[in-house]
Short mmCIF file of C-alpha atoms and ligand atoms in Angstrom, two decimals:
data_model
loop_
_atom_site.label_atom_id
_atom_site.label_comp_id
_atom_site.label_asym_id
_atom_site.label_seq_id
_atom_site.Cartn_x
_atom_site.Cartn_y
_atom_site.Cartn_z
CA UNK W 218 -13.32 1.57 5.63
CA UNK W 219 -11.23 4.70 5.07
CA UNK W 220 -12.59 7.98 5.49
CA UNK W 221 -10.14 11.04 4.52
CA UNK W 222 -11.41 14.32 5.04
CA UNK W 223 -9.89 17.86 4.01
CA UNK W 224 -6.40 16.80 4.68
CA UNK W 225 -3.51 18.67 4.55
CA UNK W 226 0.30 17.91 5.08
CA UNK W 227 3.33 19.88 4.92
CA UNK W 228 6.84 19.70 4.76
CA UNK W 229 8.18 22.72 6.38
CA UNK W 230 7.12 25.59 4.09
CA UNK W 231 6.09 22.66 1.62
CA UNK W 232 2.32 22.13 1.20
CA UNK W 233 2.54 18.68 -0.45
CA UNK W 234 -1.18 17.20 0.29
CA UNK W 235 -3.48 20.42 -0.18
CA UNK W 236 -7.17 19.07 1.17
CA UNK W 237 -7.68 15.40 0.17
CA UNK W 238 -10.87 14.15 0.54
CA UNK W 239 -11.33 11.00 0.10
CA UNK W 240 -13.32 7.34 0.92
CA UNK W 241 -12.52 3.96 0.47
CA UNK W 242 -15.39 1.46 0.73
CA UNK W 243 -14.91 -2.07 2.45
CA UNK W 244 -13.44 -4.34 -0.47
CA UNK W 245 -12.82 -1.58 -2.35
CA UNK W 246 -9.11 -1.45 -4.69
CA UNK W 247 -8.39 1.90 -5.29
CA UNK W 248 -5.38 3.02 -7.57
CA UNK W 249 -3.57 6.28 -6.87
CA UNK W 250 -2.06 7.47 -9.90
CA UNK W 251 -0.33 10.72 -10.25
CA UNK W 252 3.30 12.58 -11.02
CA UNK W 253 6.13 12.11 -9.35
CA UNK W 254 6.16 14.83 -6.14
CA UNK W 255 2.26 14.55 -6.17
CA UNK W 256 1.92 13.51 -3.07
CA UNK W 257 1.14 9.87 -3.82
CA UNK W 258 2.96 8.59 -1.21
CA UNK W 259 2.61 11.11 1.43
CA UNK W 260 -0.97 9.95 1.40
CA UNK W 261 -0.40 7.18 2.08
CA UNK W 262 1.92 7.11 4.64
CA UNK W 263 -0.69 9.93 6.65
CA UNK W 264 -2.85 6.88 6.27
CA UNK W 265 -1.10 4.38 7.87
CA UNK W 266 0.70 7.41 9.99
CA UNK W 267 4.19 7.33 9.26
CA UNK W 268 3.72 10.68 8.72
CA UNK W 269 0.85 12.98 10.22
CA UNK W 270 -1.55 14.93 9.33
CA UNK W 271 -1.54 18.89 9.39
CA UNK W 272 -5.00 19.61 8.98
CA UNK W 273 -8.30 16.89 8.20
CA UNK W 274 -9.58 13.90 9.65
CA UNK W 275 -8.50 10.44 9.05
CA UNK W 276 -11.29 7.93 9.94
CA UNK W 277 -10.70 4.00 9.88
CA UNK W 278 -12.61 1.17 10.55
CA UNK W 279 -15.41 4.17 11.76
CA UNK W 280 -13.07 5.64 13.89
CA UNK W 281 -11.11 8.93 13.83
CA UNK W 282 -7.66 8.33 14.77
CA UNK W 283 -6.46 11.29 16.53
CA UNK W 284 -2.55 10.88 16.61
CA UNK W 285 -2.46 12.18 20.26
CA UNK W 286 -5.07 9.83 21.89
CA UNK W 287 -4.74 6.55 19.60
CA UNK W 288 -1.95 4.06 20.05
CA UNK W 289 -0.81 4.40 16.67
CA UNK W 290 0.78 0.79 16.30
CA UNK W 291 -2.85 -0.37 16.54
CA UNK W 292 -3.78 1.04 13.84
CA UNK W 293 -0.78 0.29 11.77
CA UNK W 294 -1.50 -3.26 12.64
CA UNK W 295 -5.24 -2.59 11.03
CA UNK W 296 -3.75 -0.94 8.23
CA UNK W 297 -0.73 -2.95 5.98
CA UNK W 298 1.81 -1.36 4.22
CA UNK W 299 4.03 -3.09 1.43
CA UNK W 300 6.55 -0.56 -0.24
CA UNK W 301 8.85 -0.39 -3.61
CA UNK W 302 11.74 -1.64 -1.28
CA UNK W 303 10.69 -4.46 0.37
CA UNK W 304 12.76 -3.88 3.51
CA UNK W 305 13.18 -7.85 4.67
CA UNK W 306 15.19 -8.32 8.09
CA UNK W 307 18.08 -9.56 6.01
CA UNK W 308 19.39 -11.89 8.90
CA UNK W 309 15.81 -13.74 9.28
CA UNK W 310 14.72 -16.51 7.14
CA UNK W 311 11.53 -15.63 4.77
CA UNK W 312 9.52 -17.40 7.63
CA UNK W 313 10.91 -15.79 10.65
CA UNK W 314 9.99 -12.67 8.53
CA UNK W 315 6.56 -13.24 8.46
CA UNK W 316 6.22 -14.09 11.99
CA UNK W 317 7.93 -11.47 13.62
CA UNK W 318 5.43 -8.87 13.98
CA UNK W 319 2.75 -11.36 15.05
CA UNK W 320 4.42 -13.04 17.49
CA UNK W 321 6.33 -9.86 19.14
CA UNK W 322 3.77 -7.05 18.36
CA UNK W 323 0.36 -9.27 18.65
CA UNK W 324 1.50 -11.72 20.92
CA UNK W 325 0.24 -14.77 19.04
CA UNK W 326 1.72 -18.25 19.84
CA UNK W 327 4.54 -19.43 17.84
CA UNK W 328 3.44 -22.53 16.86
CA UNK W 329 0.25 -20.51 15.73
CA UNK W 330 2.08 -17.88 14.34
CA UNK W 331 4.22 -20.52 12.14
CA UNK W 332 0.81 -22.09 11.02
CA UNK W 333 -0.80 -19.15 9.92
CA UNK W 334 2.61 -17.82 7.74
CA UNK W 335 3.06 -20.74 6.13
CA UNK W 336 -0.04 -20.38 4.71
CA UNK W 337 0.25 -16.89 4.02
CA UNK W 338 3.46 -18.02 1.73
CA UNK W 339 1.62 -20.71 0.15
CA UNK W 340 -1.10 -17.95 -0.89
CA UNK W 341 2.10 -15.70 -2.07
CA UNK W 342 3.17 -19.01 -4.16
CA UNK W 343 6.42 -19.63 -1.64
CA UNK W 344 5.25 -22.07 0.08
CA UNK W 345 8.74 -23.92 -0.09
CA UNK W 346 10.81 -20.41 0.88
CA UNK W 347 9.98 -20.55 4.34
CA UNK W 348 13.68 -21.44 5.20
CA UNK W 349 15.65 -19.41 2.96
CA UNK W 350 17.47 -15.82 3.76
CA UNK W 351 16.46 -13.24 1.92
CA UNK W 352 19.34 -12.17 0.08
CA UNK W 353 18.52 -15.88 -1.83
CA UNK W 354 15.20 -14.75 -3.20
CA UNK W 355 14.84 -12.41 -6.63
CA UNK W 356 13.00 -9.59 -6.25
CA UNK W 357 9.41 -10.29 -6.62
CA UNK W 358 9.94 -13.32 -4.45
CA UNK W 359 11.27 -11.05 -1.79
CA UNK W 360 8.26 -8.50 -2.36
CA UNK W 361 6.00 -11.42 -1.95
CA UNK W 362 7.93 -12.35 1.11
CA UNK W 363 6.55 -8.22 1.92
CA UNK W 364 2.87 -8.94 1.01
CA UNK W 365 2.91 -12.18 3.15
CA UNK W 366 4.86 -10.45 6.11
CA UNK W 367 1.92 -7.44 5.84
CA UNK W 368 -0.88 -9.95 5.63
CA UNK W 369 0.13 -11.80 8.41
CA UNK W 370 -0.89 -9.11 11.09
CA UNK W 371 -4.44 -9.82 9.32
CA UNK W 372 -4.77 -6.10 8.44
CA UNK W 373 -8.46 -4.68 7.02
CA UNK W 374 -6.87 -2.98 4.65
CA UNK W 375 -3.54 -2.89 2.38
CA UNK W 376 -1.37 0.46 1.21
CA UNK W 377 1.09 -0.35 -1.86
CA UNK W 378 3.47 1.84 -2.71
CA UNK W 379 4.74 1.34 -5.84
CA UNK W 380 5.50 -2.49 -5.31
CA UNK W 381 6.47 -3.36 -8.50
CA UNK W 382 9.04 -0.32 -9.60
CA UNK W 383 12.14 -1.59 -8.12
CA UNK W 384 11.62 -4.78 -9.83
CA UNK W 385 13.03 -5.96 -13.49
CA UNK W 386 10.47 -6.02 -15.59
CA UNK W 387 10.23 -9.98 -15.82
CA UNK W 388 9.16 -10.34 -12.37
CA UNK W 389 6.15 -7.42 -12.25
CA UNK W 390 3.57 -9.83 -13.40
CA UNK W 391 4.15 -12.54 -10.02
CA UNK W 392 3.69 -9.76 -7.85
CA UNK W 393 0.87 -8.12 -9.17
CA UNK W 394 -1.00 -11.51 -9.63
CA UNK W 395 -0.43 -11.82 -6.12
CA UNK W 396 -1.94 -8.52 -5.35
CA UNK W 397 -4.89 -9.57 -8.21
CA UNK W 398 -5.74 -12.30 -6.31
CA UNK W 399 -5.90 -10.11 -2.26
CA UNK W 400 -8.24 -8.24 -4.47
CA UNK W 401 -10.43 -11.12 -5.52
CA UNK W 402 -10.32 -12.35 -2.06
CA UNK W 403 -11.97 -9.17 -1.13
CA UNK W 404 -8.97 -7.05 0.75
CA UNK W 405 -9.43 -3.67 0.66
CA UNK W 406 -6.57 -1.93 -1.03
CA UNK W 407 -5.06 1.33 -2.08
CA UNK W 408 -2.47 1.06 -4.30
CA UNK W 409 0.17 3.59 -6.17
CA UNK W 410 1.20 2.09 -9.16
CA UNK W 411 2.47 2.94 -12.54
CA UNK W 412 1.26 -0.44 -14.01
CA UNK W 413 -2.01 1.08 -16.08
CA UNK W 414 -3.30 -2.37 -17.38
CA UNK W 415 -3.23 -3.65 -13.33
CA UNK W 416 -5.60 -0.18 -12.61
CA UNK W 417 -7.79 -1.23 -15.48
CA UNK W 418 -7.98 -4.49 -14.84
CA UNK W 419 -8.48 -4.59 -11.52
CA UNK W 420 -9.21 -1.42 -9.38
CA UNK W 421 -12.53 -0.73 -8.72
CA UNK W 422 -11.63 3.44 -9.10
CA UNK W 423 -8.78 4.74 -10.39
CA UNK W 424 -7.65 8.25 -8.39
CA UNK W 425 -5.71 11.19 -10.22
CA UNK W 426 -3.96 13.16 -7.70
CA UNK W 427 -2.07 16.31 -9.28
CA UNK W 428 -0.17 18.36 -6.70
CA UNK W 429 -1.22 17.76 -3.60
CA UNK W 430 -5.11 17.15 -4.55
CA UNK W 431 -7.31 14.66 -6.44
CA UNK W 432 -8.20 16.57 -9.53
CA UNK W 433 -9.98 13.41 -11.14
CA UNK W 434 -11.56 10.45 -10.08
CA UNK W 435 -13.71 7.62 -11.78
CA UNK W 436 -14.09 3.88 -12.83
CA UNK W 437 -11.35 2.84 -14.46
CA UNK W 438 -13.05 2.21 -17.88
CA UNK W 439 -14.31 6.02 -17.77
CA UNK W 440 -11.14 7.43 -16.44
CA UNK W 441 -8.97 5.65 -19.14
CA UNK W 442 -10.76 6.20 -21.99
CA UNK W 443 -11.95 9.63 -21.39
CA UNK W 444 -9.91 11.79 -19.43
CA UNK W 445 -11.41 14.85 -18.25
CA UNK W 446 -8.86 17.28 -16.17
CA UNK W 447 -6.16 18.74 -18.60
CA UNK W 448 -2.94 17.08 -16.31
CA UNK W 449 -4.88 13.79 -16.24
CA UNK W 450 -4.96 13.49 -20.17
CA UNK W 451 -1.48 15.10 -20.14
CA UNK W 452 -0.32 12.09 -17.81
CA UNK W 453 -1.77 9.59 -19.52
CA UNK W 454 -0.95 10.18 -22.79
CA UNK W 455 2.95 10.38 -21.14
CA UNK W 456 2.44 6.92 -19.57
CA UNK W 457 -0.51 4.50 -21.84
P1 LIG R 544 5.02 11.01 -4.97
O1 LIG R 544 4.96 9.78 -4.16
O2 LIG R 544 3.72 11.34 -5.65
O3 LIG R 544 6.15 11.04 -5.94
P2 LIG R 544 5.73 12.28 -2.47
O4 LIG R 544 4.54 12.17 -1.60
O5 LIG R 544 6.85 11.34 -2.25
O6 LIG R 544 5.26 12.25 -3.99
O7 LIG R 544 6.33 13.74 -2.37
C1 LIG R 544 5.56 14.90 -2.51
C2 LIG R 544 6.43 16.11 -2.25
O8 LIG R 544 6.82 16.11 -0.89
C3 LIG R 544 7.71 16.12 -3.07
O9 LIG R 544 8.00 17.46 -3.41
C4 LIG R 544 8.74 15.59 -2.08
O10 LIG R 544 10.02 16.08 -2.39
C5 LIG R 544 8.23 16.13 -0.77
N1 LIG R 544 8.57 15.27 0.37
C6 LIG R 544 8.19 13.97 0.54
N2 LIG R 544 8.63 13.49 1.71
C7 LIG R 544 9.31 14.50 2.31
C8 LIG R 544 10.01 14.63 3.55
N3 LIG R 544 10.09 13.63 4.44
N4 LIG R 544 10.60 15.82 3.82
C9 LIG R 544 10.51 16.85 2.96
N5 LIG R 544 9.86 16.80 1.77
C10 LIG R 544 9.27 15.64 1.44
MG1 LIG R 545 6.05 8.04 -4.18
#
């Protein structure tokens, strides 16, 4: 589904992703774990190309998306992204929300359009939100309001960045049962997350990435119980 390939990204005189290689099969949930500054994020914004590549190949959906030929709002379309802040329009109602990029970037009917995200926010358990301003909605509500708003340009695969760490801690759980059940529906996802029992539970490989390149990878049963890269154990005896 995702094919990453010696990739490198700088900032200036910062080398912040240092040769990632890296594959993500159809269906697949992979977690991206990793210290702050490791370059969990820059990943995956190369991979949905909000920011681009230095060096490496990007591949998706079998083909290599070469920033200079590809209409890169295609592949955004292909690709979701939810974030920590869950960057609503604040003066559209949760339904207008989820039909905006649908009906002005894909072109699909309204009517269609309407269909199809109300039963996105039935899936996201908002089923009766649909009317409702954002600034009315808690937190995980609104990042559900995110996932639904992502889903509805029927991506093949789903980035999260850290979806649940602006939220208080009583509202983690909605969202990531939200994101439990994409999984279980067979979306394929890549996911930054500091919630460890969500990567055990539920990813099918849990990714260590330690400045700028994956210095451990593995099931999540092997990777949590037996560590093998010095910052990995280091990292996870600071966050289990
Ligand atoms: P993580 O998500 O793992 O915390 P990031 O990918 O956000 O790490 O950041 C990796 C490094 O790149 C950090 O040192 C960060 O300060 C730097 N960085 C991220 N984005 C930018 C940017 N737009 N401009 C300059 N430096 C950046
Ligand atoms: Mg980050």
């Amino acid at each position: 589904m995702i094919t990453v390939s010696n990739l490198h990204k700088y900032f200036g005189e910062l080398h912040v992703l240092k040769g990632v290689d890296l594959e993500v099969r159809p269906q697949e949930v992979v977690v991206l774990i990793g210290a702050s500054g490791s370059g969990k994020s820059t990943l995956l914004r190369c991979l949905n190309f909000l920011e681009l590549k230095d060096e490496g190949s990007i591949v998706i959906d079998g083909q290599e998306i070469d920033p200079a030929t590809t209409p890169l709002n295609k592949v955004r379309e292909n690709v979701g992204m939810v974030f920590q802040h869950f960057n609503l329009f604040p003066h559209m109602t949760v339904l207008e929300n989820v039909i905006e990029a649908p009906v002005h970037v894909k072109h699909i009917p309204k009517a269609e359009a309407i269909e199809q995200a109300r039963q996105l926010l039935d899936k996201v358990g908002l089923s009766n939100k649909g009317d409702v301003y954002p600034e009315k909605l808690s937190g995980g509500q609104k990042q559900r309001v995110a996932i639904a708003r992502a889903l509805a340009m029927e991506p093949s695969a789903m980035l999260f960045d850290e979806p649940t760490s602006a939220l208080d801690p009583e509202l983690v759980g909605e969202v990531l049962e939200v994101m439990k059940g994409l999984a279980a529906d067979g979306m394929t996802m890549v996911v930054v997350t500091h919630e460890m029992g969500f990567a055990r539970e539920v990813a099918d490989r849990v990714v260590f990435l330690d400045g700028g390149t994956i210095a451990e990878q593995g099931p999540p049963g092997t990777f949590f119980s037996n560590p093998q890269h010095p910052k990995a154990r280091q990292f996870l005896s600071r966050v289990l």
